[in-house]
PDB file of C-alpha atoms in Angstrom:
ATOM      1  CA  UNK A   1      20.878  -8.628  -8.928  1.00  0.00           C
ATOM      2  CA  UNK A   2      20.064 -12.447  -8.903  1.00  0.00           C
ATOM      3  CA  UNK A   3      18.581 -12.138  -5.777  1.00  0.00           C
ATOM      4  CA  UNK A   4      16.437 -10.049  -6.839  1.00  0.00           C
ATOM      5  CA  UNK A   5      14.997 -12.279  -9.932  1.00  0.00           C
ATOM      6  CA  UNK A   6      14.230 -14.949  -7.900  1.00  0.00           C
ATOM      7  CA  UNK A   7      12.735 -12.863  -5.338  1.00  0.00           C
ATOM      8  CA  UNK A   8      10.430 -11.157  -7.562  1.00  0.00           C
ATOM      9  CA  UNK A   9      10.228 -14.601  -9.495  1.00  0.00           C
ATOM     10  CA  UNK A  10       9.089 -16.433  -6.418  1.00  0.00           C
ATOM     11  CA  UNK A  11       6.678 -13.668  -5.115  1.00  0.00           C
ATOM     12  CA  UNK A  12       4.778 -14.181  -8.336  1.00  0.00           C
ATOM     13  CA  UNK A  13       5.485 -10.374  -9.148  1.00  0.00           C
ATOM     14  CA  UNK A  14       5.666 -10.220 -13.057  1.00  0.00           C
ATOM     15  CA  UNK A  15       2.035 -11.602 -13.024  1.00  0.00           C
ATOM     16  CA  UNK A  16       0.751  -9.553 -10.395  1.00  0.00           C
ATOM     17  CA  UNK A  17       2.061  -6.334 -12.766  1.00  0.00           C
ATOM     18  CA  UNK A  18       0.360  -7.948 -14.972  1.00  0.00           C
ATOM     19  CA  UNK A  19      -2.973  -8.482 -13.898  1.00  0.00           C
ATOM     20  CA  UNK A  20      -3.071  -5.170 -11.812  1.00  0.00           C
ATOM     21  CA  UNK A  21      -2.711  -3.494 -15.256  1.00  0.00           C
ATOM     22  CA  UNK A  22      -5.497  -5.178 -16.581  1.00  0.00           C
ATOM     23  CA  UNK A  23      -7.651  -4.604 -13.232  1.00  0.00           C
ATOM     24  CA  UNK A  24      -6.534  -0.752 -13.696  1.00  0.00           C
ATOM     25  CA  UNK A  25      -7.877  -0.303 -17.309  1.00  0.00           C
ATOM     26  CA  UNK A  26     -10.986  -2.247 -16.642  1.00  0.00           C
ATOM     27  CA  UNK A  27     -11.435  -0.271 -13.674  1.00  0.00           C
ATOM     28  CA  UNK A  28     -10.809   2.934 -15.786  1.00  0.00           C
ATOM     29  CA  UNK A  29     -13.149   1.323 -18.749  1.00  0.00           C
ATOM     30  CA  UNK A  30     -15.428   0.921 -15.956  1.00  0.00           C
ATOM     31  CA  UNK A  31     -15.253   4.475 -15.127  1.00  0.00           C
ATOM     32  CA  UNK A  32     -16.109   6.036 -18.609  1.00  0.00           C
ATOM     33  CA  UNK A  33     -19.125   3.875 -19.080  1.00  0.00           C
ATOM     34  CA  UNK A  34     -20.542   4.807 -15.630  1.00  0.00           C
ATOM     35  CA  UNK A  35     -19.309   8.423 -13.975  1.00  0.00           C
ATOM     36  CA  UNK A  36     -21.164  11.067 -15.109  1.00  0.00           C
ATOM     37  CA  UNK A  37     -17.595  12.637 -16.350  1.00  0.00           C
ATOM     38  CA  UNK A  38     -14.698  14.302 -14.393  1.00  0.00           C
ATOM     39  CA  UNK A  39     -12.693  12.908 -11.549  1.00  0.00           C
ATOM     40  CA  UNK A  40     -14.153   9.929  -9.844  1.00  0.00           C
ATOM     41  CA  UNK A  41     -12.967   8.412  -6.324  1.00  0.00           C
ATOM     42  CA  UNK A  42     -15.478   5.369  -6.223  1.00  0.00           C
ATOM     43  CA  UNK A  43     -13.187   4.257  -9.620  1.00  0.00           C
ATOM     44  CA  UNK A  44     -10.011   5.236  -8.692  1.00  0.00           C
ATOM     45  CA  UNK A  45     -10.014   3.824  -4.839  1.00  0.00           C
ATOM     46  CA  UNK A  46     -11.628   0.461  -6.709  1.00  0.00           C
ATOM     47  CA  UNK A  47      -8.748   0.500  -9.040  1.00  0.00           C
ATOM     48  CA  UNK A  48      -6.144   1.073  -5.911  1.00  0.00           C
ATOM     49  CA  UNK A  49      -7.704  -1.705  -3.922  1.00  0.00           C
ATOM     50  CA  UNK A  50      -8.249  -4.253  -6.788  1.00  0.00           C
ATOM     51  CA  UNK A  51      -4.103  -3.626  -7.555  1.00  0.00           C
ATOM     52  CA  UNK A  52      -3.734  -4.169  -3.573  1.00  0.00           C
ATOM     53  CA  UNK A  53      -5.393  -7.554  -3.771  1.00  0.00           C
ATOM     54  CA  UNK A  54      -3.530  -8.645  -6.551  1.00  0.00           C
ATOM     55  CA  UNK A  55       0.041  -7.490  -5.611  1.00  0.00           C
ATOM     56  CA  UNK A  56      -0.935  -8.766  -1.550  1.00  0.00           C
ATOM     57  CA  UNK A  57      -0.971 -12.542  -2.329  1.00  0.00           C
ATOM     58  CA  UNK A  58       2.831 -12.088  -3.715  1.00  0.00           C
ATOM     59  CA  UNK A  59       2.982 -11.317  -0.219  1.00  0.00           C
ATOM     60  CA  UNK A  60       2.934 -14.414   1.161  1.00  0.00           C
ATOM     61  CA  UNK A  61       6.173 -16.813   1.379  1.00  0.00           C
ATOM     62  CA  UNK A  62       5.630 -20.259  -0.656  1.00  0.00           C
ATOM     63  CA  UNK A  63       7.646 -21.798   1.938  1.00  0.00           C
ATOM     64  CA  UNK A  64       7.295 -20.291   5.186  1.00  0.00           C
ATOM     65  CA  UNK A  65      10.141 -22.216   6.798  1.00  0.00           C
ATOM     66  CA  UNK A  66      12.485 -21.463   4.675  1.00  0.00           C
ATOM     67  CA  UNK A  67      11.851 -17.804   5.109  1.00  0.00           C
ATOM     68  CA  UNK A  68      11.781 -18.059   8.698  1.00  0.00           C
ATOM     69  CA  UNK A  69      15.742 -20.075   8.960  1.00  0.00           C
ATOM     70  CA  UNK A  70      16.679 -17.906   6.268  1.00  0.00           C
ATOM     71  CA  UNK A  71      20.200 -16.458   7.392  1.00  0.00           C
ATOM     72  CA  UNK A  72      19.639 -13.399   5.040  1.00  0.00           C
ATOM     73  CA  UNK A  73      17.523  -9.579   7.170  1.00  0.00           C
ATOM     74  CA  UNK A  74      14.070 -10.087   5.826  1.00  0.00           C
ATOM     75  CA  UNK A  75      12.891  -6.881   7.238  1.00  0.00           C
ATOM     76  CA  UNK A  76      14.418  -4.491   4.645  1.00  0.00           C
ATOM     77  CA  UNK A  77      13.236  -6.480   1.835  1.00  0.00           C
ATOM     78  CA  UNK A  78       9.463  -6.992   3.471  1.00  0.00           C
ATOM     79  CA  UNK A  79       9.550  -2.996   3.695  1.00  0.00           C
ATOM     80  CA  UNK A  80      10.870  -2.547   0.062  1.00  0.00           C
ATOM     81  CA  UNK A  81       8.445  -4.884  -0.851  1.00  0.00           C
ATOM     82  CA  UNK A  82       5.485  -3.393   0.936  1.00  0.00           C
ATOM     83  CA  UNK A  83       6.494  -0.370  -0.688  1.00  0.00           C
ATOM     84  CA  UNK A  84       7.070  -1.700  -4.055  1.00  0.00           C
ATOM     85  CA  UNK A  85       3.296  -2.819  -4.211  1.00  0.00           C
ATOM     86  CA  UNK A  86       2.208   0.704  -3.376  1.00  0.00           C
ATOM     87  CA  UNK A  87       4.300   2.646  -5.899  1.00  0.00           C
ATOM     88  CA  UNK A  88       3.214  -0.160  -8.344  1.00  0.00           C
ATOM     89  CA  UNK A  89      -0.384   0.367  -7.912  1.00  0.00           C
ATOM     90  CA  UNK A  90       0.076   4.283  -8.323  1.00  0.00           C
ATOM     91  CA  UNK A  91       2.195   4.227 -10.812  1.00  0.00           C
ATOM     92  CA  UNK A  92       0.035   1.645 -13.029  1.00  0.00           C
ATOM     93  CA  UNK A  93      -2.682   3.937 -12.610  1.00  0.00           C
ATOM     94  CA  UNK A  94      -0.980   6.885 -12.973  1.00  0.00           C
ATOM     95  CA  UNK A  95      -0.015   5.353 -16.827  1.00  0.00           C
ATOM     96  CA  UNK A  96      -3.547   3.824 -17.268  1.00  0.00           C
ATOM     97  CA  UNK A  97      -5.257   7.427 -16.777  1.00  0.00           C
ATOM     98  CA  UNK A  98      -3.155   9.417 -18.326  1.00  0.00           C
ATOM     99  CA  UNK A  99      -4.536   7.827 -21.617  1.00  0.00           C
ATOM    100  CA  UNK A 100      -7.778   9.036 -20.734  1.00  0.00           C
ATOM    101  CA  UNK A 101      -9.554  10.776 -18.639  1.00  0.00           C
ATOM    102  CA  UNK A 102      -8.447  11.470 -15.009  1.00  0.00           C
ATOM    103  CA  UNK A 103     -10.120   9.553 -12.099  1.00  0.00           C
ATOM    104  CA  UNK A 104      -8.875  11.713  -9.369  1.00  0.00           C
ATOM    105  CA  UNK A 105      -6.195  14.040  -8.474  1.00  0.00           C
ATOM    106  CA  UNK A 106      -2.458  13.080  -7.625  1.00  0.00           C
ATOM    107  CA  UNK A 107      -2.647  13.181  -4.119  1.00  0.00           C
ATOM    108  CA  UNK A 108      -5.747  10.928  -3.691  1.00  0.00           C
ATOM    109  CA  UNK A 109      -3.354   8.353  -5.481  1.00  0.00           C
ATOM    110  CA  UNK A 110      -0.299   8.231  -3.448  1.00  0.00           C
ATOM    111  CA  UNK A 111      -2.409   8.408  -0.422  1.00  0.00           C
ATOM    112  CA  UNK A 112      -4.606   5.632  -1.625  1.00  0.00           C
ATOM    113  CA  UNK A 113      -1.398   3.546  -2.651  1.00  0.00           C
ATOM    114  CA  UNK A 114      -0.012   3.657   0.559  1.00  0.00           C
ATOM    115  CA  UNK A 115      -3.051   2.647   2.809  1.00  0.00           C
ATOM    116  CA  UNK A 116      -4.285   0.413   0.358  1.00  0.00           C
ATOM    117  CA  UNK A 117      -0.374  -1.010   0.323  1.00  0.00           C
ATOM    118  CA  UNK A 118      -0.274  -1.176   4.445  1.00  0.00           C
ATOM    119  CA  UNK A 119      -3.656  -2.589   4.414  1.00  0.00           C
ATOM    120  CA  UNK A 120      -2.509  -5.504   1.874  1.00  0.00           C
ATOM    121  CA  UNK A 121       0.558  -6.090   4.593  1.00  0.00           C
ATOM    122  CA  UNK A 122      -1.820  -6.349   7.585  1.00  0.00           C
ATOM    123  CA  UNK A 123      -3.986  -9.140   5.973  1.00  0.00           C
ATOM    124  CA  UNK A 124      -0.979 -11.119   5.158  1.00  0.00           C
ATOM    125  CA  UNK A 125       0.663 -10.744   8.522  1.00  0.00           C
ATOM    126  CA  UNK A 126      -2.810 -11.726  10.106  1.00  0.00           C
ATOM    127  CA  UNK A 127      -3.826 -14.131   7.675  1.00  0.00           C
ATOM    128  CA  UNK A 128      -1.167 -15.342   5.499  1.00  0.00           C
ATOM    129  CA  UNK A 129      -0.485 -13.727   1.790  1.00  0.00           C
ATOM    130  CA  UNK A 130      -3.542 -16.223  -0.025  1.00  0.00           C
ATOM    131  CA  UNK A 131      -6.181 -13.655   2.420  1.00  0.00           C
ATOM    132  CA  UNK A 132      -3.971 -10.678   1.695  1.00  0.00           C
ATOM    133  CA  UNK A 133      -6.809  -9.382  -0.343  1.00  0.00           C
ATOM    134  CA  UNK A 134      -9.463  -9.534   1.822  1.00  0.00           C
ATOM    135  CA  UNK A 135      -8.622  -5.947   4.148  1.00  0.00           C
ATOM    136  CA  UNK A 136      -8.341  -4.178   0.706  1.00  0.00           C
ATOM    137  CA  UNK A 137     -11.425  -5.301  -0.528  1.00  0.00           C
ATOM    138  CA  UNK A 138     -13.770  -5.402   2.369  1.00  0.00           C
ATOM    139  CA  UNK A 139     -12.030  -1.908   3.547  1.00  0.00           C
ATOM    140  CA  UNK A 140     -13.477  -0.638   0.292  1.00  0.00           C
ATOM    141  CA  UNK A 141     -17.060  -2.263   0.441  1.00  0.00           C
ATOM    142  CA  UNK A 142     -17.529  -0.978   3.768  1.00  0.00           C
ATOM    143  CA  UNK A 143     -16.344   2.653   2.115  1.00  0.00           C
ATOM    144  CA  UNK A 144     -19.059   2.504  -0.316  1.00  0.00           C
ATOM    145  CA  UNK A 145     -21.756   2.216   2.075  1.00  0.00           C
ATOM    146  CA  UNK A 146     -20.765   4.578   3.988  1.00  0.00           C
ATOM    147  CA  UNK A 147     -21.200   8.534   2.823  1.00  0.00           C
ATOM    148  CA  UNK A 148     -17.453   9.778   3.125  1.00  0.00           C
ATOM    149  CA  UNK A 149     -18.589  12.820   5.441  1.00  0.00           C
ATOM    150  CA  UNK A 150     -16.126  14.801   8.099  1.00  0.00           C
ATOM    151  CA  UNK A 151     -17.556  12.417  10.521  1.00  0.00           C
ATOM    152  CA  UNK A 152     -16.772   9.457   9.243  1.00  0.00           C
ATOM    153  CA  UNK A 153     -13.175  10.241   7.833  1.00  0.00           C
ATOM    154  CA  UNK A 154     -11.440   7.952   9.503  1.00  0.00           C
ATOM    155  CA  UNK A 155     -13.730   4.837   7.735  1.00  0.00           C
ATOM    156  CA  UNK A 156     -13.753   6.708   4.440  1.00  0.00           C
ATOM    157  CA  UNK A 157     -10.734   8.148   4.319  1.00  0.00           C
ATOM    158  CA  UNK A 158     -10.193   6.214   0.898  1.00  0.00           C
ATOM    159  CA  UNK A 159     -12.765   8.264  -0.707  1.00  0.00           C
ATOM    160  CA  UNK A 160     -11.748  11.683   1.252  1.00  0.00           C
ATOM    161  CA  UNK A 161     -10.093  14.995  -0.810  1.00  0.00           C
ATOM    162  CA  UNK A 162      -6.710  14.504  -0.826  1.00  0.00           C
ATOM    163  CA  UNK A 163      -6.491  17.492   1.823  1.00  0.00           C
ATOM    164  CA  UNK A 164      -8.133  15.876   4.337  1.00  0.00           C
ATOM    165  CA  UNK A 165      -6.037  15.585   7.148  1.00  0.00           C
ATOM    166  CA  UNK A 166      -7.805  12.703   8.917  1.00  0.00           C
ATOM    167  CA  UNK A 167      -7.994  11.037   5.901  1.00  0.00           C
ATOM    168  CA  UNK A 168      -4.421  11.426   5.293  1.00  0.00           C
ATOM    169  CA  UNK A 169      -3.373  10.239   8.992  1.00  0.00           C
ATOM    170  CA  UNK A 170      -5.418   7.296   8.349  1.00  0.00           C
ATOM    171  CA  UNK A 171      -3.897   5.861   5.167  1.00  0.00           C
ATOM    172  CA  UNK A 172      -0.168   6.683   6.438  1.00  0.00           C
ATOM    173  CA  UNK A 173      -1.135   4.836   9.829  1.00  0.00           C
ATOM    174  CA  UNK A 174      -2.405   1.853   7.877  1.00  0.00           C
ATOM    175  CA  UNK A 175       1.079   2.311   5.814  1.00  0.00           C
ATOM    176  CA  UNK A 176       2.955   2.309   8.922  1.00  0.00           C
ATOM    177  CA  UNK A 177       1.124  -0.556  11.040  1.00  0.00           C
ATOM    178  CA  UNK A 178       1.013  -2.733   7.989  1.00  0.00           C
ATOM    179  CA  UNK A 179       4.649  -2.432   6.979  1.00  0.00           C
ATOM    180  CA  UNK A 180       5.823  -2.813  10.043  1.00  0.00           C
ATOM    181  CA  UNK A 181       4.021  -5.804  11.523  1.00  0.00           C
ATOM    182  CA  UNK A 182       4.797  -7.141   8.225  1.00  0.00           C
ATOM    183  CA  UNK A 183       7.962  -6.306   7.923  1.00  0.00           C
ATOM    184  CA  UNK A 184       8.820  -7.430  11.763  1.00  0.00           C
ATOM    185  CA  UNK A 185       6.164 -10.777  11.430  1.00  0.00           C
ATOM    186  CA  UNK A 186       6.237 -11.691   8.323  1.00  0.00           C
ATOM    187  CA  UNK A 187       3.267 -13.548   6.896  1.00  0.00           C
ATOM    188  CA  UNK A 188       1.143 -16.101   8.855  1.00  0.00           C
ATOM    189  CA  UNK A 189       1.877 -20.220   8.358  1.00  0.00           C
TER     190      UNK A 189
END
């Protein structure tokens, strides 16, 4: 179980529980002040991609070489961890509306975690874990502008019903592709 300590130690991982928290009940705060009541995907999917731009830098190796000559299978614990952010960021939220009112149903969540999760993992295989935040985010903003019709599911598939099938194919593709290569790759030097 050491392993694990330092892993989560050197990942930055207690603070990035941390501050996701805070992101999710400011997001949630956020919410209350500004939706005219009932569920809300604009809050929730911010609240999903802020925690994926916070947990996504712990992403990223402080020493790359190391990690590279390691004699230890990275890939299982890349995966874990890939997966790790995205029950973390559901989970937190999960806790942080339950105190209040809900932002959106189940299913939106767990979807949202895990694309938000794979997106985090693409960034920091393509960019290195300090720009792990930037797919999240700017995966979001695009969202926003965008109306999330049938049309465009595949772009706003964050903001889609959680029975949307494109929407759903979309987030577990970004899952997939981002665990993997990340999981395979590694970060970027």
């Amino acid at each position: 179980m050491r392993w694990l300590t330092l892993y989560a130690r050197s990942r930055q991982v207690p603070m990035a529980l941390g501050l996701v928290l805070a992101a999710m009940v400011a997001v949630c705060g956020l919410s209350r002040l500004w939706s005219s009541g009932g569920p809300s995907p604009v809050f929730a999917s911010l609240g999903l991609a802020a925690g994926a731009a916070i947990a996504g830098v712990g992403l990223g190796a402080s020493d790359l070489a190391l990690e590279r000559t390691a004699a230890i299978a990275w890939l299982p614990r890349r995966v874990l961890h890939v997966l790790g952010v995205a029950v973390a960021i559901g989970v937190v939220l999960f806790a942080v509306q339950a105190l209040g009112e809900p932002l959106s149903p189940n299913g939106f969540i767990i979807r949202d975690s895990l694309g938000f999760a794979g997106l985090a993992a693409l960034g920091a295989t393509a960019a290195g874990g300090q720009a792990a935040w930037v797919l999240p985010i700017a995966w979001f903003a695009a969202t926003v502008l965008v109306p999330p019709t049938s049309s465009t599911a595949v772009l706003t598939w964050l903001m889609q019903p959680p029975g949307t099938t494109t929407a759903t194919i979309t987030a577990a593709t970004l899952a997939v592709l981002g665990t993997g290569a990340y999981g395979v790759w590694g970060t970027r030097r």
